[in-house]
Amino acid sequence: MSQTTHSPDILSDLVAAALKAGADAAEAVSAHRASLSVGVRNAELEEVEREEARDLGLRVFIGRRQATVSASDLSDATRQRLVERAIAMARLAPEDPYAALAPKDRLARAPHLDLDLHDPTERSAEALEAAAAEAETAALSVEGVARSEGGHASWSASEWRLVTSHGFDGHHRGTAFSVGVGVIAEKDGAMERGGESRATRHLSDLPDAREIGLKAGERAVARVGPRKIASTTAPVIFENRVATQVLSPLLGAISGPAIARGSSFLKDRLGQLVLPAGTDLIDDPFRPRGLGSTPFDDEGVAVERREIIQDGILTTWLLNTASAAQLGLQTTGHASRGLAGPSGVSTHNLHLAPGAVDKAGLMAQARSGLLITSMFGPSLNGNTGDWSAGVSGFWFEDGQLAYPVSEVTVAGNLIELYVRLIRGSDLEFRGSFNAPSLLFDAVAIAGK
């Protein structure tokens, strides 16, 4: 997908038309996405999905009133109706004292920074089918795997452009390649699911399909025959693949909108210790080929590498323009939005810096406890930090895996748990949020 996918004048013309129609300020966004995904089951082609979408979004401001509209038709007539509808909606909207474009002095000065997010390779349906089938075949070759839930592979390319009435014009584009498979293992009539998938910006970074399939099969087989365990309090380790799920409530708790509403269990913790001393949580929008990399946020604001938590201390809220204004602060470049609706907030490439010992070292340190490899149904009281989740994984004794377990719930208060976490060294950059395995010394476990 080339940089010239969108006419360079459509968005500028849309903004100009909105101003002419009565808007005091306006911004227009365009998104173009092309994708192809293929699914196989039992070596037979099961589905092929193609998508080609071009969309426009327009946000207008009349005083402190705002409205957003979007369309997938780029014709002149549709764009004219888009402007008319946005203006009419804004005039009827309630006043919002924090509604505004991002401050001009906060806009990105290098909005076309190349972060190597785009791979010109375009995978054919035949190549995707072959990769999905190879992953499935490898998974089925693992002894104990009974049947396949299907293999899949995909390719996608996207481009985003933002133009504002106060002079910002930036775009970025990226690609994604993925392969994955799910299988069911069976032993003595008991069945367990297992799977593995990976996604990367560049095809050359994608792990071998056979390797992905073997991991899926091995994972399923290892989980067969789980036991129930009695309720107890014991050390718990969250494997690196799921560790971000216990950290994700922290992000919601430091988001500007939550702080502005006063509905956050960390609302009084800015500048205080929230993770153990020596622990850093880093957001880096500039990582080459990162799945969350971007040269600017979704309001055109400059982004920067930040230690959101430095030496265990919470250093910042995650702010967009509106929540920053409400709190009397400056946006931190974390605005996130679609084509319609006001901005929310999100991080870019976030990771928890690793510790000194690997997962085996954490198990040896804990001696016995629960290793969690999957989570579901988390529950959170956003005001207090009380948290629980259904989990499955493995019980370990004397630092060694003993047997799989399922139908278990873990629970605790995140404020208390976070300051006791011990980081493993096994950090892998698999997505836009990554963490090593995490050990908590004493967690309530509800079993049979």
Coordinates of C-alpha atoms in Angstrom, one line a residue:
M1 CA 0.0 0.0 0.0
S2 CA 1.7 3.2 -1.1
Q3 CA 1.8 6.5 0.7
T4 CA -0.4 8.0 -2.1
T5 CA -3.3 5.6 -1.3
H6 CA -5.3 8.6 -0.3
S7 CA -5.6 11.7 -2.4
P8 CA -3.5 14.3 -0.6
D9 CA -6.3 16.8 -0.9
I10 CA -9.4 14.9 0.4
L11 CA -8.7 15.5 4.1
S12 CA -7.5 19.0 3.6
D13 CA -10.6 19.8 1.5
L14 CA -12.8 18.2 4.1
V15 CA -11.3 20.3 6.9
A16 CA -11.6 23.4 4.8
A17 CA -15.2 22.6 4.0
A18 CA -16.0 22.2 7.6
L19 CA -14.5 25.6 8.5
K20 CA -16.5 27.2 5.7
A21 CA -19.7 25.6 6.9
G22 CA -19.3 27.1 10.4
A23 CA -16.8 25.0 12.4
D24 CA -14.3 26.9 14.5
A25 CA -11.9 23.9 14.2
A26 CA -11.9 20.5 12.6
E27 CA -9.8 17.4 12.0
A28 CA -10.2 14.7 9.4
V29 CA -8.8 11.2 9.4
S30 CA -8.6 8.5 6.8
A31 CA -8.0 4.8 7.2
H32 CA -7.2 2.3 4.5
R33 CA -7.0 -1.4 5.3
A34 CA -6.4 -4.4 3.1
S35 CA -6.2 -7.9 4.5
L36 CA -6.3 -11.5 3.5
S37 CA -6.7 -14.4 6.0
V38 CA -6.9 -18.2 5.4
G39 CA -8.1 -21.0 7.6
V40 CA -7.6 -24.7 7.3
R41 CA -8.9 -27.7 9.2
N42 CA -7.6 -31.2 8.7
A43 CA -5.4 -30.1 5.8
E44 CA -8.6 -28.8 3.9
L45 CA -9.2 -25.2 3.1
E46 CA -11.9 -24.0 5.4
E47 CA -12.2 -20.2 4.8
V48 CA -10.7 -17.3 2.9
E49 CA -11.5 -13.8 3.9
R50 CA -10.5 -10.7 1.9
E51 CA -11.0 -7.1 3.1
E52 CA -10.4 -3.8 1.4
A53 CA -11.8 -0.8 3.3
R54 CA -11.4 2.9 2.9
D55 CA -13.0 5.1 5.5
L56 CA -13.2 8.8 6.5
G57 CA -13.8 10.4 9.8
L58 CA -14.5 14.1 10.6
R59 CA -14.6 15.8 14.0
V60 CA -15.8 19.4 14.2
F61 CA -15.8 22.0 17.0
I62 CA -18.2 24.9 17.3
G63 CA -17.1 26.7 20.5
R64 CA -16.9 23.9 23.1
R65 CA -19.4 21.7 21.3
Q66 CA -18.1 18.8 19.2
A67 CA -19.4 16.1 16.9
T68 CA -17.8 13.2 15.0
V69 CA -19.1 11.4 11.9
S70 CA -17.6 8.8 9.6
A71 CA -18.3 7.2 6.2
S72 CA -16.9 4.5 3.9
D73 CA -17.9 6.3 0.7
L74 CA -15.3 8.8 -0.4
S75 CA -17.4 10.5 -3.1
D76 CA -17.8 14.3 -3.3
A77 CA -21.5 14.0 -2.5
T78 CA -20.9 11.9 0.6
R79 CA -18.1 14.2 1.8
Q80 CA -20.5 17.1 1.5
R81 CA -23.2 15.3 3.5
L82 CA -20.5 14.4 6.1
V83 CA -19.7 18.0 6.7
E84 CA -23.4 19.1 6.8
R85 CA -24.2 16.3 9.3
A86 CA -21.2 17.0 11.5
I87 CA -22.0 20.7 11.7
A88 CA -25.7 20.1 12.5
M89 CA -24.8 17.6 15.2
A90 CA -22.2 19.9 16.8
R91 CA -24.7 22.8 17.0
L92 CA -27.1 20.5 19.0
A93 CA -24.4 18.9 21.2
P94 CA -24.0 19.8 24.8
E95 CA -21.1 22.0 25.7
D96 CA -17.9 20.2 26.8
P97 CA -15.4 22.6 28.5
Y98 CA -12.6 20.2 27.6
A99 CA -13.4 19.7 23.9
A100 CA -10.6 21.0 21.7
L101 CA -7.9 20.1 19.2
A102 CA -4.6 19.2 20.7
P103 CA -2.5 22.2 21.7
K104 CA -0.4 23.3 18.7
D105 CA 2.8 23.4 20.7
R106 CA 2.3 19.7 21.6
L107 CA 2.0 18.5 17.9
A108 CA 4.6 16.1 16.5
R109 CA 7.3 17.8 14.5
A110 CA 8.4 14.7 12.7
P111 CA 5.0 13.0 11.8
H112 CA 6.5 11.0 9.0
L113 CA 9.2 9.3 11.0
D114 CA 10.1 5.9 9.5
L115 CA 9.9 3.2 12.2
D116 CA 10.2 0.2 9.7
L117 CA 6.6 -0.8 10.3
H118 CA 5.8 -1.6 6.6
D119 CA 6.9 -4.7 4.7
P120 CA 6.1 -4.5 1.0
T121 CA 5.7 -8.3 0.8
E122 CA 2.1 -9.3 0.1
R123 CA 1.4 -13.0 0.9
S124 CA -0.9 -14.8 -1.6
A125 CA -3.8 -17.0 -0.5
E126 CA -1.8 -20.0 -1.5
A127 CA 1.2 -19.0 0.6
L128 CA -1.1 -18.4 3.6
E129 CA -2.8 -21.7 3.2
A130 CA 0.5 -23.5 3.0
A131 CA 1.7 -21.8 6.3
A132 CA -1.6 -22.6 8.1
A133 CA -1.4 -26.2 6.9
E134 CA 2.2 -26.5 8.0
A135 CA 1.4 -25.3 11.5
E136 CA -1.5 -27.6 11.7
T137 CA 0.4 -30.6 10.5
A138 CA 3.2 -30.0 13.0
A139 CA 0.7 -29.7 15.9
L140 CA -1.1 -32.9 14.9
S141 CA 2.3 -34.7 14.8
V142 CA 2.7 -34.3 18.5
E143 CA 1.9 -37.5 20.3
G144 CA -1.3 -37.2 22.3
V145 CA -2.9 -34.6 20.0
A146 CA -6.3 -36.0 18.9
R147 CA -7.7 -33.4 16.5
S148 CA -7.3 -30.0 15.1
E149 CA -9.4 -26.9 15.8
G150 CA -7.8 -25.3 12.7
G151 CA -4.8 -23.5 11.5
H152 CA -4.8 -19.9 10.3
A153 CA -2.5 -17.4 8.6
S154 CA -3.1 -13.8 7.6
W155 CA -1.6 -10.7 6.0
S156 CA -2.7 -7.1 6.4
A157 CA -1.6 -3.6 5.5
S158 CA -3.1 -0.4 6.9
E159 CA -2.5 3.3 6.5
W160 CA -3.7 6.2 8.7
R161 CA -3.6 9.9 8.0
L162 CA -4.7 12.8 10.2
V163 CA -5.2 16.5 9.1
T164 CA -6.2 19.3 11.4
S165 CA -7.3 22.9 10.9
H166 CA -4.3 24.1 13.0
G167 CA -1.7 22.8 10.6
F168 CA -1.0 19.1 11.4
D169 CA -0.7 16.7 8.6
G170 CA 0.8 13.3 9.4
H171 CA 0.4 9.7 8.3
H172 CA 1.8 6.3 9.1
R173 CA 1.4 2.8 7.7
G174 CA 2.1 -0.7 8.7
T175 CA 1.8 -4.4 7.9
A176 CA 1.1 -7.5 10.0
F177 CA 1.7 -11.2 9.3
S178 CA 0.4 -13.9 11.5
V179 CA 0.3 -17.7 11.8
G180 CA -1.5 -19.8 14.5
V181 CA -3.1 -23.1 15.2
G182 CA -5.3 -24.7 17.9
V183 CA -5.6 -28.4 18.7
I184 CA -7.2 -30.7 21.2
A185 CA -5.2 -33.4 23.1
E186 CA -6.9 -36.4 24.6
K187 CA -5.9 -39.0 27.2
D188 CA -8.2 -41.6 28.9
G189 CA -11.2 -39.7 27.7
A190 CA -10.0 -36.3 29.0
M191 CA -9.5 -33.5 26.5
E192 CA -7.6 -30.2 26.7
R193 CA -7.1 -27.4 24.3
G194 CA -3.8 -25.8 23.4
G195 CA -2.7 -23.3 20.8
E196 CA 0.0 -20.9 19.7
S197 CA 0.0 -17.9 17.4
R198 CA 2.4 -15.1 16.5
A199 CA 2.1 -11.8 14.7
T200 CA 4.9 -9.6 13.4
R201 CA 5.3 -6.4 11.3
H202 CA 7.7 -8.1 8.8
L203 CA 7.3 -11.5 7.3
S204 CA 11.0 -12.3 8.0
D205 CA 10.4 -11.9 11.7
L206 CA 7.6 -14.4 11.8
P207 CA 8.6 -17.7 13.5
D208 CA 8.6 -20.8 11.4
A209 CA 5.1 -22.3 11.0
R210 CA 6.2 -25.7 12.0
E211 CA 7.7 -24.3 15.2
I212 CA 4.4 -22.6 16.1
G213 CA 2.5 -25.8 15.4
L214 CA 4.8 -27.9 17.6
K215 CA 4.4 -25.5 20.5
A216 CA 0.6 -25.6 20.2
G217 CA 0.6 -29.4 20.3
E218 CA 3.0 -29.7 23.2
R219 CA 1.0 -27.1 25.1
A220 CA -2.2 -29.1 24.6
V221 CA -0.7 -32.4 25.6
A222 CA 0.9 -31.0 28.8
R223 CA -2.5 -29.8 30.0
V224 CA -4.3 -33.2 29.7
G225 CA -5.5 -34.8 33.0
P226 CA -5.7 -31.7 35.2
R227 CA -6.4 -32.1 38.9
K228 CA -8.4 -29.9 41.2
I229 CA -6.6 -28.5 44.2
A230 CA -7.8 -27.5 47.6
S231 CA -8.2 -23.8 48.4
T232 CA -5.0 -22.4 49.9
T233 CA -2.6 -19.5 50.0
A234 CA 0.6 -20.1 48.0
P235 CA 3.1 -18.6 45.7
V236 CA 1.8 -18.0 42.2
I237 CA 3.8 -17.4 39.0
F238 CA 2.1 -15.9 35.9
E239 CA 3.9 -17.2 32.8
N240 CA 5.2 -14.5 30.6
R241 CA 2.6 -15.2 27.9
V242 CA -0.2 -14.2 30.4
A243 CA 1.7 -11.9 32.8
T244 CA 0.4 -8.8 31.1
Q245 CA -3.1 -9.7 32.0
V246 CA -2.5 -9.2 35.7
L247 CA -0.7 -5.9 34.9
S248 CA -3.4 -4.5 32.5
P249 CA -5.7 -3.2 35.3
L250 CA -2.8 -0.9 36.2
L251 CA -3.1 0.8 32.8
G252 CA -6.8 1.4 33.3
A253 CA -6.1 2.8 36.7
I254 CA -3.6 5.4 35.5
S255 CA -5.6 6.5 32.4
G256 CA -6.5 10.1 32.4
P257 CA -10.3 9.6 32.0
A258 CA -10.4 7.3 35.0
I259 CA -8.4 9.7 37.1
A260 CA -10.6 12.6 36.1
R261 CA -13.7 10.6 37.1
G262 CA -12.0 9.7 40.4
S263 CA -12.7 6.0 39.7
S264 CA -9.3 4.5 40.1
F265 CA -7.6 2.5 42.8
L266 CA -4.4 4.4 42.0
K267 CA -5.9 7.9 41.9
D268 CA -3.8 9.0 44.9
R269 CA -0.6 7.2 44.0
L270 CA 1.2 9.5 41.5
G271 CA 4.8 10.0 42.7
Q272 CA 4.5 7.0 45.0
L273 CA 5.8 3.4 45.0
V274 CA 3.3 1.1 43.2
L275 CA 5.7 -1.6 42.1
P276 CA 8.8 -2.9 43.9
A277 CA 11.8 -0.5 44.0
G278 CA 14.1 -1.2 41.0
T279 CA 11.1 -2.0 38.7
D280 CA 10.6 0.0 35.5
L281 CA 7.5 0.0 33.2
I282 CA 8.6 1.5 29.9
D283 CA 6.5 2.8 27.0
D284 CA 8.5 3.1 23.8
P285 CA 6.6 4.3 20.6
F286 CA 9.8 4.3 18.6
R287 CA 10.8 0.6 18.7
P288 CA 11.5 -0.4 15.1
R289 CA 9.0 -2.9 13.8
G290 CA 7.0 -2.7 17.1
L291 CA 3.4 -3.7 16.9
G292 CA 2.5 -0.5 18.9
S293 CA 5.0 1.9 17.3
T294 CA 3.8 5.2 16.0
P295 CA 5.4 8.6 15.1
F296 CA 2.4 10.5 16.7
D297 CA -0.7 9.8 18.8
D298 CA -4.2 9.8 17.4
E299 CA -4.5 13.5 18.0
G300 CA -1.3 14.4 16.2
V301 CA 0.6 14.9 19.5
A302 CA 4.3 14.1 19.8
V303 CA 5.0 10.8 21.5
E304 CA 8.1 10.0 23.5
R305 CA 9.7 7.1 25.3
R306 CA 8.6 7.2 28.9
E307 CA 9.3 5.3 32.1
I308 CA 5.7 5.2 33.3
I309 CA 6.9 3.5 36.4
Q310 CA 10.6 4.3 37.3
D311 CA 12.3 2.5 40.1
G312 CA 8.8 1.4 41.3
I313 CA 7.4 4.9 41.4
L314 CA 4.4 6.0 39.3
T315 CA 5.7 9.0 37.2
T316 CA 2.7 9.9 35.0
W317 CA -0.9 9.5 34.1
L318 CA -1.8 8.4 30.6
L319 CA -3.4 11.5 29.1
N320 CA -5.1 12.7 25.9
T321 CA -6.0 16.3 25.3
A322 CA -9.4 16.3 27.1
S323 CA -8.4 14.4 30.2
A324 CA -5.2 16.5 30.5
A325 CA -7.3 19.7 30.3
Q326 CA -9.7 18.4 32.9
L327 CA -6.8 17.6 35.3
G328 CA -4.9 20.9 34.5
L329 CA -2.0 19.0 32.9
Q330 CA -0.5 18.5 29.5
T331 CA -1.3 15.6 27.2
T332 CA 1.3 12.8 27.3
G333 CA 0.7 11.7 23.7
H334 CA -1.4 8.7 24.6
A335 CA -4.6 9.6 22.7
S336 CA -6.2 6.7 20.9
R337 CA -9.3 6.9 18.7
G338 CA -11.1 5.4 15.8
L339 CA -12.8 7.2 13.0
A340 CA -15.8 8.2 15.0
G341 CA -16.1 9.3 18.6
P342 CA -13.8 11.3 21.0
S343 CA -10.4 10.0 21.9
G344 CA -9.6 7.5 24.6
V345 CA -6.1 6.7 25.8
S346 CA -3.7 3.8 25.2
T347 CA -0.1 3.0 25.5
H348 CA 2.2 2.2 22.5
N349 CA 4.9 -0.5 23.0
L350 CA 4.8 -1.2 26.7
H351 CA 7.1 -3.6 28.6
L352 CA 8.0 -4.4 32.1
A353 CA 11.8 -4.6 32.4
P354 CA 13.1 -8.1 33.2
G355 CA 14.6 -9.3 36.4
A356 CA 17.5 -11.6 37.2
V357 CA 16.3 -15.2 37.0
D358 CA 14.3 -17.2 34.5
K359 CA 11.0 -18.9 35.1
A360 CA 12.7 -22.0 36.4
G361 CA 14.6 -19.8 38.8
L362 CA 11.3 -18.3 40.0
M363 CA 9.9 -21.8 40.6
A364 CA 13.0 -22.8 42.5
Q365 CA 12.8 -19.6 44.6
A366 CA 9.1 -20.3 45.4
R367 CA 9.7 -24.1 45.9
S368 CA 6.0 -24.9 45.6
G369 CA 3.0 -23.2 44.2
L370 CA 0.9 -22.5 41.1
L371 CA 2.2 -21.7 37.6
I372 CA -0.5 -20.0 35.7
T373 CA -0.5 -20.5 31.9
S374 CA -4.0 -19.3 31.0
M375 CA -6.6 -16.9 32.5
F376 CA -10.2 -16.1 31.9
G377 CA -13.1 -14.1 33.4
P378 CA -11.1 -11.6 35.3
S379 CA -13.1 -9.4 37.7
L380 CA -12.0 -6.0 39.1
N381 CA -13.3 -3.4 41.5
G382 CA -11.8 -0.3 39.8
N383 CA -12.2 1.8 43.0
T384 CA -10.5 -0.6 45.4
G385 CA -8.3 -2.8 43.2
D386 CA -9.9 -6.1 44.5
W387 CA -9.3 -8.6 41.7
S388 CA -9.9 -12.2 40.8
A389 CA -9.6 -14.4 37.8
G390 CA -10.2 -18.0 36.7
V391 CA -7.0 -19.7 35.8
S392 CA -5.4 -23.0 34.8
G393 CA -1.8 -24.1 34.7
F394 CA 0.5 -26.4 36.7
W395 CA 1.2 -27.1 40.4
F396 CA 4.9 -27.3 41.1
E397 CA 6.8 -28.9 44.0
D398 CA 10.5 -28.5 44.9
G399 CA 10.8 -26.1 41.9
Q400 CA 9.6 -28.7 39.4
L401 CA 6.3 -29.1 37.5
A402 CA 4.2 -31.8 39.3
Y403 CA 0.8 -31.9 37.5
P404 CA -1.7 -29.7 35.5
V405 CA -4.5 -28.0 37.4
S406 CA -7.7 -26.4 36.3
E407 CA -11.0 -24.9 37.7
V408 CA -9.0 -22.6 40.0
T409 CA -9.6 -19.0 40.9
V410 CA -6.9 -16.6 42.2
A411 CA -7.7 -13.4 44.0
G412 CA -6.2 -10.5 45.8
N413 CA -5.9 -6.7 46.1
L414 CA -3.8 -5.4 43.3
I415 CA -2.3 -2.5 45.3
E416 CA -0.9 -5.1 47.7
L417 CA 0.0 -7.7 45.0
Y418 CA 1.9 -5.2 42.7
V419 CA 4.4 -4.1 45.4
R420 CA 5.3 -7.7 46.0
L421 CA 5.9 -8.9 42.4
I422 CA 9.2 -10.5 41.5
R423 CA 10.2 -10.3 37.8
G424 CA 11.6 -13.1 35.8
S425 CA 14.2 -12.7 33.1
D426 CA 12.2 -14.3 30.3
L427 CA 10.9 -11.1 28.6
E428 CA 9.8 -11.7 25.0
F429 CA 8.6 -9.0 22.6
R430 CA 5.5 -10.8 21.2
G431 CA 3.0 -8.0 21.1
S432 CA 2.5 -4.3 22.0
F433 CA 2.5 -5.1 25.8
N434 CA 5.1 -7.6 27.1
A435 CA 6.2 -8.7 30.5
P436 CA 8.5 -11.5 31.9
S437 CA 7.0 -14.2 34.1
L438 CA 5.9 -12.7 37.5
L439 CA 6.1 -14.3 40.9
F440 CA 3.8 -13.3 43.8
D441 CA 4.8 -14.8 47.1
A442 CA 1.3 -15.4 48.7
V443 CA -1.9 -15.4 46.7
A444 CA -5.4 -16.6 47.7
I445 CA -6.2 -19.7 45.6
A446 CA -9.8 -21.0 45.5
G447 CA -10.0 -24.6 44.4
K448 CA -12.4 -27.5 45.2

